[in-house]
Amino acid sequence: MNRKHNLIIIGLALILTAVIAQAMQTASAATSAPVLDRMVKKGEMVLGTAGSMPPLNLTTRDGQIAGMEIDIARKMAAVMGVKLRIKTMPFHELLPALEAGRVDIVMSGMTITGKRNLKFAFVGPYFISGKSVLTKLKTMASIESTAQLNSPRTTLAALKGSTSQLFVESKAPKAKLITTKNYNEAIDLVLKGKVDALVADYTICAVSVFRYPDQQLTTLTKPMTYEPIGIAVSANDPLLVNWIENFLTTMKGSGELEGLQNRWIKNASWLKLLPPR
């Protein structure tokens, strides 16, 4: 009798364990893609971007957000079957917004760094950039070493929260650094002679030279660093990371990504979209 009773208890315990295990597995599956599920349920993808970093992202003269990254995001949303909603904000606010769930993904000329990757997942790169300087000083535009920037007599501008700020702080700690919330402010400092140079991604510097042909602006002939640009997403959504990886692989394989690079990086016709200065 006791033996039979014990067998019944053991059997019930095994059944209960199996039920609990199944429930835990189901719950885990339901929460393994929280951001992707949220996007599909709401029918929209919320993109966080600065909207002021041409040609990757920019604000047109009629207030629209455009650029290579915006085209990639629109294609991504279309393939996913959701609408794209764009939120613009200062660059240094983008990752906090992603962490808080106010945006679903971030595409804003953001370099994939080890420090950022400790908290956020990155997919890419979809573009390669590097640090350069925008200046009116010919001597500054011909520097061959970052050590030439490291002087207390040098004043540099950089975007707040960017790798450019970190670059100046680590490579030219003796220089005076002024951080700005966007590139328009930083470029104005260069144009007005309030700083010796802006340290920024090569594309920003090159675009500025073409945008202000009468201002005697110049930049380096090649970047000082190697910076892979990627899509930042929540580290808690492996399925979304995998989805975007496959999406970018398809864009690269189909030639669509190269087509967008030709349109936005190798062609300056989009400059007419920018507001007059």
mmCIF file of N, CA, C and O in Angstrom, residues 157-231:
data_model
loop_
_atom_site.group_PDB
_atom_site.id
_atom_site.type_symbol
_atom_site.label_atom_id
_atom_site.label_comp_id
_atom_site.label_asym_id
_atom_site.label_seq_id
_atom_site.Cartn_x
_atom_site.Cartn_y
_atom_site.Cartn_z
ATOM 1 N N ALA A 157 36.018 71.159 -32.057
ATOM 2 C CA ALA A 157 34.599 70.894 -31.823
ATOM 3 C C ALA A 157 34.311 69.439 -32.141
ATOM 4 O O ALA A 157 34.953 68.840 -33.008
ATOM 5 N N ALA A 158 33.340 68.843 -31.436
ATOM 6 C CA ALA A 158 32.928 67.463 -31.694
ATOM 7 C C ALA A 158 31.482 67.294 -31.235
ATOM 8 O O ALA A 158 31.007 68.014 -30.336
ATOM 9 N N LEU A 159 30.798 66.366 -31.852
ATOM 10 C CA LEU A 159 29.411 66.073 -31.502
ATOM 11 C C LEU A 159 29.350 65.405 -30.139
ATOM 12 O O LEU A 159 30.078 64.444 -29.870
ATOM 13 N N LYS A 160 28.476 65.904 -29.272
ATOM 14 C CA LYS A 160 28.345 65.367 -27.919
ATOM 15 C C LYS A 160 27.914 63.901 -27.954
ATOM 16 O O LYS A 160 26.986 63.523 -28.661
ATOM 17 N N GLY A 161 28.608 63.060 -27.190
ATOM 18 C CA GLY A 161 28.268 61.643 -27.085
ATOM 19 C C GLY A 161 28.763 60.795 -28.242
ATOM 20 O O GLY A 161 28.446 59.607 -28.309
ATOM 21 N N SER A 162 29.537 61.387 -29.134
ATOM 22 C CA SER A 162 30.003 60.664 -30.324
ATOM 23 C C SER A 162 31.396 60.086 -30.120
ATOM 24 O O SER A 162 32.110 60.428 -29.178
ATOM 25 N N THR A 163 31.791 59.229 -31.053
ATOM 26 C CA THR A 163 33.154 58.698 -31.014
ATOM 27 C C THR A 163 34.163 59.794 -31.340
ATOM 28 O O THR A 163 35.341 59.679 -30.997
ATOM 29 N N SER A 164 33.707 60.861 -31.994
ATOM 30 C CA SER A 164 34.590 61.996 -32.265
ATOM 31 C C SER A 164 34.987 62.674 -30.961
ATOM 32 O O SER A 164 36.145 63.079 -30.779
ATOM 33 N N GLN A 165 34.033 62.815 -30.042
ATOM 34 C CA GLN A 165 34.346 63.383 -28.731
ATOM 35 C C GLN A 165 35.363 62.505 -28.008
ATOM 36 O O GLN A 165 36.351 63.008 -27.456
ATOM 37 N N LEU A 166 35.143 61.197 -28.023
ATOM 38 C CA LEU A 166 36.068 60.271 -27.375
ATOM 39 C C LEU A 166 37.441 60.312 -28.041
ATOM 40 O O LEU A 166 38.474 60.206 -27.369
ATOM 41 N N PHE A 167 37.440 60.479 -29.351
ATOM 42 C CA PHE A 167 38.685 60.543 -30.108
ATOM 43 C C PHE A 167 39.531 61.731 -29.646
ATOM 44 O O PHE A 167 40.731 61.605 -29.391
ATOM 45 N N VAL A 168 38.889 62.907 -29.538
ATOM 46 C CA VAL A 168 39.612 64.104 -29.100
ATOM 47 C C VAL A 168 40.095 63.940 -27.662
ATOM 48 O O VAL A 168 41.241 64.268 -27.326
ATOM 49 N N GLU A 169 39.220 63.416 -26.798
ATOM 50 C CA GLU A 169 39.571 63.273 -25.382
ATOM 51 C C GLU A 169 40.742 62.314 -25.178
ATOM 52 O O GLU A 169 41.543 62.498 -24.253
ATOM 53 N N SER A 170 40.852 61.314 -26.033
ATOM 54 C CA SER A 170 41.923 60.326 -25.864
ATOM 55 C C SER A 170 43.178 60.673 -26.648
ATOM 56 O O SER A 170 44.295 60.448 -26.178
ATOM 57 N N LYS A 171 43.014 61.237 -27.853
ATOM 58 C CA LYS A 171 44.158 61.506 -28.712
ATOM 59 C C LYS A 171 44.700 62.929 -28.583
ATOM 60 O O LYS A 171 45.870 63.173 -28.891
ATOM 61 N N ALA A 172 43.850 63.854 -28.142
ATOM 62 C CA ALA A 172 44.286 65.251 -28.017
ATOM 63 C C ALA A 172 43.763 65.845 -26.713
ATOM 64 O O ALA A 172 43.028 66.838 -26.713
ATOM 65 N N PRO A 173 44.125 65.249 -25.581
ATOM 66 C CA PRO A 173 43.592 65.705 -24.292
ATOM 67 C C PRO A 173 44.009 67.128 -23.917
ATOM 68 O O PRO A 173 43.354 67.775 -23.104
ATOM 69 N N LYS A 174 45.096 67.632 -24.506
ATOM 70 C CA LYS A 174 45.551 68.988 -24.184
ATOM 71 C C LYS A 174 44.752 70.054 -24.940
ATOM 72 O O LYS A 174 44.746 71.224 -24.553
ATOM 73 N N ALA A 175 44.097 69.658 -26.020
ATOM 74 C CA ALA A 175 43.330 70.615 -26.816
ATOM 75 C C ALA A 175 42.056 71.017 -26.080
ATOM 76 O O ALA A 175 41.504 70.252 -25.288
ATOM 77 N N LYS A 176 41.579 72.223 -26.347
ATOM 78 C CA LYS A 176 40.304 72.663 -25.791
ATOM 79 C C LYS A 176 39.186 72.052 -26.628
ATOM 80 O O LYS A 176 39.195 72.158 -27.860
ATOM 81 N N LEU A 177 38.243 71.407 -25.972
ATOM 82 C CA LEU A 177 37.163 70.718 -26.679
ATOM 83 C C LEU A 177 35.826 71.395 -26.402
ATOM 84 O O LEU A 177 35.459 71.635 -25.253
ATOM 85 N N ILE A 178 35.082 71.675 -27.473
ATOM 86 C CA ILE A 178 33.717 72.204 -27.373
ATOM 87 C C ILE A 178 32.783 71.167 -27.980
ATOM 88 O O ILE A 178 32.939 70.798 -29.154
ATOM 89 N N THR A 179 31.829 70.656 -27.207
ATOM 90 C CA THR A 179 30.870 69.677 -27.729
ATOM 91 C C THR A 179 29.577 70.374 -28.113
ATOM 92 O O THR A 179 29.161 71.344 -27.473
ATOM 93 N N THR A 180 28.934 69.873 -29.154
ATOM 94 C CA THR A 180 27.689 70.459 -29.645
ATOM 95 C C THR A 180 26.611 69.386 -29.738
ATOM 96 O O THR A 180 26.916 68.193 -29.813
ATOM 97 N N LYS A 181 25.359 69.802 -29.742
ATOM 98 C CA LYS A 181 24.264 68.832 -29.790
ATOM 99 C C LYS A 181 23.985 68.336 -31.200
ATOM 100 O O LYS A 181 23.338 67.310 -31.397
ATOM 101 N N ASN A 182 24.458 69.093 -32.230
ATOM 102 C CA ASN A 182 24.297 68.633 -33.603
ATOM 103 C C ASN A 182 25.424 69.195 -34.463
ATOM 104 O O ASN A 182 26.200 70.062 -34.035
ATOM 105 N N TYR A 183 25.510 68.703 -35.691
ATOM 106 C CA TYR A 183 26.597 69.108 -36.574
ATOM 107 C C TYR A 183 26.427 70.525 -37.099
ATOM 108 O O TYR A 183 27.414 71.198 -37.421
ATOM 109 N N ASN A 184 25.179 70.986 -37.226
ATOM 110 C CA ASN A 184 24.983 72.356 -37.696
ATOM 111 C C ASN A 184 25.654 73.359 -36.753
ATOM 112 O O ASN A 184 26.295 74.315 -37.196
ATOM 113 N N GLU A 185 25.506 73.147 -35.456
ATOM 114 C CA GLU A 185 26.161 74.013 -34.482
ATOM 115 C C GLU A 185 27.675 73.933 -34.622
ATOM 116 O O GLU A 185 28.375 74.955 -34.574
ATOM 117 N N ALA A 186 28.183 72.722 -34.778
ATOM 118 C CA ALA A 186 29.625 72.526 -34.872
ATOM 119 C C ALA A 186 30.196 73.179 -36.125
ATOM 120 O O ALA A 186 31.250 73.825 -36.091
ATOM 121 N N ILE A 187 29.511 73.022 -37.251
ATOM 122 C CA ILE A 187 29.988 73.611 -38.506
ATOM 123 C C ILE A 187 29.962 75.129 -38.427
ATOM 124 O O ILE A 187 30.858 75.813 -38.937
ATOM 125 N N ASP A 188 28.938 75.689 -37.772
ATOM 126 C CA ASP A 188 28.871 77.137 -37.582
ATOM 127 C C ASP A 188 30.091 77.652 -36.815
ATOM 128 O O ASP A 188 30.611 78.734 -37.102
ATOM 129 N N LEU A 189 30.552 76.862 -35.828
ATOM 130 C CA LEU A 189 31.733 77.260 -35.066
ATOM 131 C C LEU A 189 32.964 77.350 -35.971
ATOM 132 O O LEU A 189 33.794 78.248 -35.821
ATOM 133 N N VAL A 190 33.058 76.414 -36.912
ATOM 134 C CA VAL A 190 34.173 76.434 -37.865
ATOM 135 C C VAL A 190 34.037 77.633 -38.807
ATOM 136 O O VAL A 190 35.004 78.372 -39.042
ATOM 137 N N LEU A 191 32.844 77.844 -39.330
ATOM 138 C CA LEU A 191 32.623 78.934 -40.282
ATOM 139 C C LEU A 191 32.905 80.296 -39.662
ATOM 140 O O LEU A 191 33.418 81.202 -40.327
ATOM 141 N N LYS A 192 32.582 80.439 -38.372
ATOM 142 C CA LYS A 192 32.761 81.724 -37.687
ATOM 143 C C LYS A 192 34.149 81.860 -37.058
ATOM 144 O O LYS A 192 34.442 82.868 -36.417
ATOM 145 N N GLY A 193 34.986 80.824 -37.241
ATOM 146 C CA GLY A 193 36.346 80.889 -36.723
ATOM 147 C C GLY A 193 36.453 80.757 -35.219
ATOM 148 O O GLY A 193 37.465 81.138 -34.622
ATOM 149 N N LYS A 194 35.425 80.188 -34.580
ATOM 150 C CA LYS A 194 35.437 80.040 -33.131
ATOM 151 C C LYS A 194 36.176 78.776 -32.681
ATOM 152 O O LYS A 194 36.483 78.618 -31.504
ATOM 153 N N VAL A 195 36.424 77.868 -33.609
ATOM 154 C CA VAL A 195 37.251 76.693 -33.334
ATOM 155 C C VAL A 195 38.212 76.518 -34.493
ATOM 156 O O VAL A 195 37.974 77.006 -35.605
ATOM 157 N N ASP A 196 39.303 75.830 -34.239
ATOM 158 C CA ASP A 196 40.271 75.580 -35.299
ATOM 159 C C ASP A 196 39.778 74.505 -36.260
ATOM 160 O O ASP A 196 40.093 74.547 -37.452
ATOM 161 N N ALA A 197 39.043 73.548 -35.733
ATOM 162 C CA ALA A 197 38.568 72.461 -36.586
ATOM 163 C C ALA A 197 37.432 71.706 -35.911
ATOM 164 O O ALA A 197 37.295 71.718 -34.680
ATOM 165 N N LEU A 198 36.624 71.081 -36.727
ATOM 166 C CA LEU A 198 35.613 70.127 -36.268
ATOM 167 C C LEU A 198 36.155 68.734 -36.516
ATOM 168 O O LEU A 198 36.590 68.420 -37.634
ATOM 169 N N VAL A 199 36.148 67.896 -35.498
ATOM 170 C CA VAL A 199 36.504 66.490 -35.667
ATOM 171 C C VAL A 199 35.203 65.718 -35.849
ATOM 172 O O VAL A 199 34.316 65.776 -34.990
ATOM 173 N N ALA A 200 35.074 65.038 -36.973
ATOM 174 C CA ALA A 200 33.814 64.354 -37.295
ATOM 175 C C ALA A 200 34.077 63.234 -38.285
ATOM 176 O O ALA A 200 35.206 63.058 -38.773
ATOM 177 N N ASP A 201 33.026 62.474 -38.593
ATOM 178 C CA ASP A 201 33.151 61.429 -39.593
ATOM 179 C C ASP A 201 33.522 62.054 -40.937
ATOM 180 O O ASP A 201 33.105 63.175 -41.274
ATOM 181 N N TYR A 202 34.268 61.311 -41.715
ATOM 182 C CA TYR A 202 34.788 61.814 -42.988
ATOM 183 C C TYR A 202 33.675 62.332 -43.904
ATOM 184 O O TYR A 202 33.834 63.369 -44.564
ATOM 185 N N THR A 203 32.535 61.627 -43.942
ATOM 186 C CA THR A 203 31.450 62.044 -44.832
ATOM 187 C C THR A 203 30.909 63.421 -44.450
ATOM 188 O O THR A 203 30.602 64.238 -45.323
ATOM 189 N N ILE A 204 30.787 63.691 -43.146
ATOM 190 C CA ILE A 204 30.300 64.995 -42.687
ATOM 191 C C ILE A 204 31.240 66.101 -43.154
ATOM 192 O O ILE A 204 30.807 67.157 -43.643
ATOM 193 N N CYS A 205 32.518 65.867 -43.008
ATOM 194 C CA CYS A 205 33.509 66.868 -43.404
ATOM 195 C C CYS A 205 33.495 67.085 -44.914
ATOM 196 O O CYS A 205 33.515 68.232 -45.394
ATOM 197 N N ALA A 206 33.468 66.001 -45.678
ATOM 198 C CA ALA A 206 33.491 66.113 -47.132
ATOM 199 C C ALA A 206 32.238 66.816 -47.650
ATOM 200 O O ALA A 206 32.317 67.679 -48.542
ATOM 201 N N VAL A 207 31.074 66.463 -47.105
ATOM 202 C CA VAL A 207 29.824 67.098 -47.517
ATOM 203 C C VAL A 207 29.859 68.592 -47.228
ATOM 204 O O VAL A 207 29.403 69.414 -48.037
ATOM 205 N N SER A 208 30.407 68.968 -46.078
ATOM 206 C CA SER A 208 30.461 70.381 -45.694
ATOM 207 C C SER A 208 31.327 71.193 -46.654
ATOM 208 O O SER A 208 31.015 72.348 -46.961
ATOM 209 N N VAL A 209 32.418 70.601 -47.132
ATOM 210 C CA VAL A 209 33.276 71.290 -48.098
ATOM 211 C C VAL A 209 32.493 71.603 -49.364
ATOM 212 O O VAL A 209 32.579 72.720 -49.916
ATOM 213 N N PHE A 210 31.702 70.639 -49.842
ATOM 214 C CA PHE A 210 30.900 70.853 -51.045
ATOM 215 C C PHE A 210 29.718 71.778 -50.791
ATOM 216 O O PHE A 210 29.310 72.531 -51.676
ATOM 217 N N ARG A 211 29.188 71.737 -49.561
ATOM 218 C CA ARG A 211 27.992 72.529 -49.247
ATOM 219 C C ARG A 211 28.312 74.020 -49.138
ATOM 220 O O ARG A 211 27.465 74.864 -49.422
ATOM 221 N N TYR A 212 29.524 74.344 -48.710
ATOM 222 C CA TYR A 212 29.916 75.742 -48.537
ATOM 223 C C TYR A 212 31.141 76.044 -49.399
ATOM 224 O O TYR A 212 32.244 76.248 -48.886
ATOM 225 N N PRO A 213 30.956 76.093 -50.713
ATOM 226 C CA PRO A 213 32.101 76.233 -51.622
ATOM 227 C C PRO A 213 32.833 77.568 -51.505
ATOM 228 O O PRO A 213 33.985 77.681 -51.938
ATOM 229 N N ASP A 214 32.188 78.573 -50.937
ATOM 230 C CA ASP A 214 32.806 79.903 -50.851
ATOM 231 C C ASP A 214 33.430 80.181 -49.486
ATOM 232 O O ASP A 214 33.837 81.314 -49.204
ATOM 233 N N GLN A 215 33.515 79.178 -48.614
ATOM 234 C CA GLN A 215 33.989 79.390 -47.250
ATOM 235 C C GLN A 215 35.418 78.909 -47.011
ATOM 236 O O GLN A 215 35.894 78.920 -45.878
ATOM 237 N N GLN A 216 36.103 78.484 -48.057
ATOM 238 C CA GLN A 216 37.493 78.025 -47.952
ATOM 239 C C GLN A 216 37.663 76.881 -46.943
ATOM 240 O O GLN A 216 38.676 76.772 -46.253
ATOM 241 N N LEU A 217 36.648 76.031 -46.874
ATOM 242 C CA LEU A 217 36.737 74.871 -45.993
ATOM 243 C C LEU A 217 37.552 73.773 -46.660
ATOM 244 O O LEU A 217 37.565 73.636 -47.888
ATOM 245 N N THR A 218 38.215 72.981 -45.854
ATOM 246 C CA THR A 218 38.993 71.862 -46.377
ATOM 247 C C THR A 218 38.977 70.725 -45.370
ATOM 248 O O THR A 218 38.620 70.909 -44.203
ATOM 249 N N THR A 219 39.346 69.546 -45.835
ATOM 250 C CA THR A 219 39.364 68.368 -44.966
ATOM 251 C C THR A 219 40.527 67.468 -45.375
ATOM 252 O O THR A 219 41.241 67.763 -46.341
ATOM 253 N N LEU A 220 40.721 66.391 -44.653
ATOM 254 C CA LEU A 220 41.801 65.461 -44.961
ATOM 255 C C LEU A 220 41.495 64.678 -46.231
ATOM 256 O O LEU A 220 40.328 64.509 -46.600
ATOM 257 N N THR A 221 42.535 64.174 -46.871
ATOM 258 C CA THR A 221 42.323 63.390 -48.090
ATOM 259 C C THR A 221 41.876 61.966 -47.784
ATOM 260 O O THR A 221 41.276 61.306 -48.640
ATOM 261 N N LYS A 222 42.144 61.509 -46.562
ATOM 262 C CA LYS A 222 41.674 60.190 -46.159
ATOM 263 C C LYS A 222 41.450 60.172 -44.646
ATOM 264 O O LYS A 222 42.076 60.933 -43.903
ATOM 265 N N PRO A 223 40.526 59.330 -44.152
ATOM 266 C CA PRO A 223 40.204 59.288 -42.724
ATOM 267 C C PRO A 223 41.394 58.871 -41.863
ATOM 268 O O PRO A 223 42.299 58.165 -42.322
ATOM 269 N N MET A 224 41.374 59.309 -40.611
ATOM 270 C CA MET A 224 42.435 58.944 -39.659
ATOM 271 C C MET A 224 42.154 57.617 -38.965
ATOM 272 O O MET A 224 43.064 57.028 -38.370
ATOM 273 N N THR A 225 40.901 57.158 -38.999
ATOM 274 C CA THR A 225 40.525 55.934 -38.292
ATOM 275 C C THR A 225 39.623 55.073 -39.164
ATOM 276 O O THR A 225 39.154 55.502 -40.223
ATOM 277 N N TYR A 226 39.352 53.872 -38.688
ATOM 278 C CA TYR A 226 38.417 52.940 -39.337
ATOM 279 C C TYR A 226 37.194 52.817 -38.432
ATOM 280 O O TYR A 226 37.326 52.412 -37.274
ATOM 281 N N GLU A 227 36.017 53.172 -38.945
ATOM 282 C CA GLU A 227 34.806 53.161 -38.118
ATOM 283 C C GLU A 227 33.641 52.466 -38.833
ATOM 284 O O GLU A 227 33.071 53.010 -39.784
ATOM 285 N N PRO A 228 33.285 51.254 -38.396
ATOM 286 C CA PRO A 228 32.139 50.555 -38.978
ATOM 287 C C PRO A 228 30.824 51.103 -38.419
ATOM 288 O O PRO A 228 30.660 51.240 -37.207
ATOM 289 N N ILE A 229 29.890 51.428 -39.296
ATOM 290 C CA ILE A 229 28.605 52.004 -38.906
ATOM 291 C C ILE A 229 27.528 50.915 -38.928
ATOM 292 O O ILE A 229 27.401 50.180 -39.907
ATOM 293 N N GLY A 230 26.761 50.804 -37.839
ATOM 294 C CA GLY A 230 25.780 49.734 -37.760
ATOM 295 C C GLY A 230 24.440 50.164 -37.182
ATOM 296 O O GLY A 230 24.249 51.316 -36.772
ATOM 297 N N ILE A 231 23.516 49.219 -37.138
ATOM 298 C CA ILE A 231 22.172 49.426 -36.597
ATOM 299 C C ILE A 231 22.166 48.980 -35.143
ATOM 300 O O ILE A 231 22.512 47.838 -34.835
#
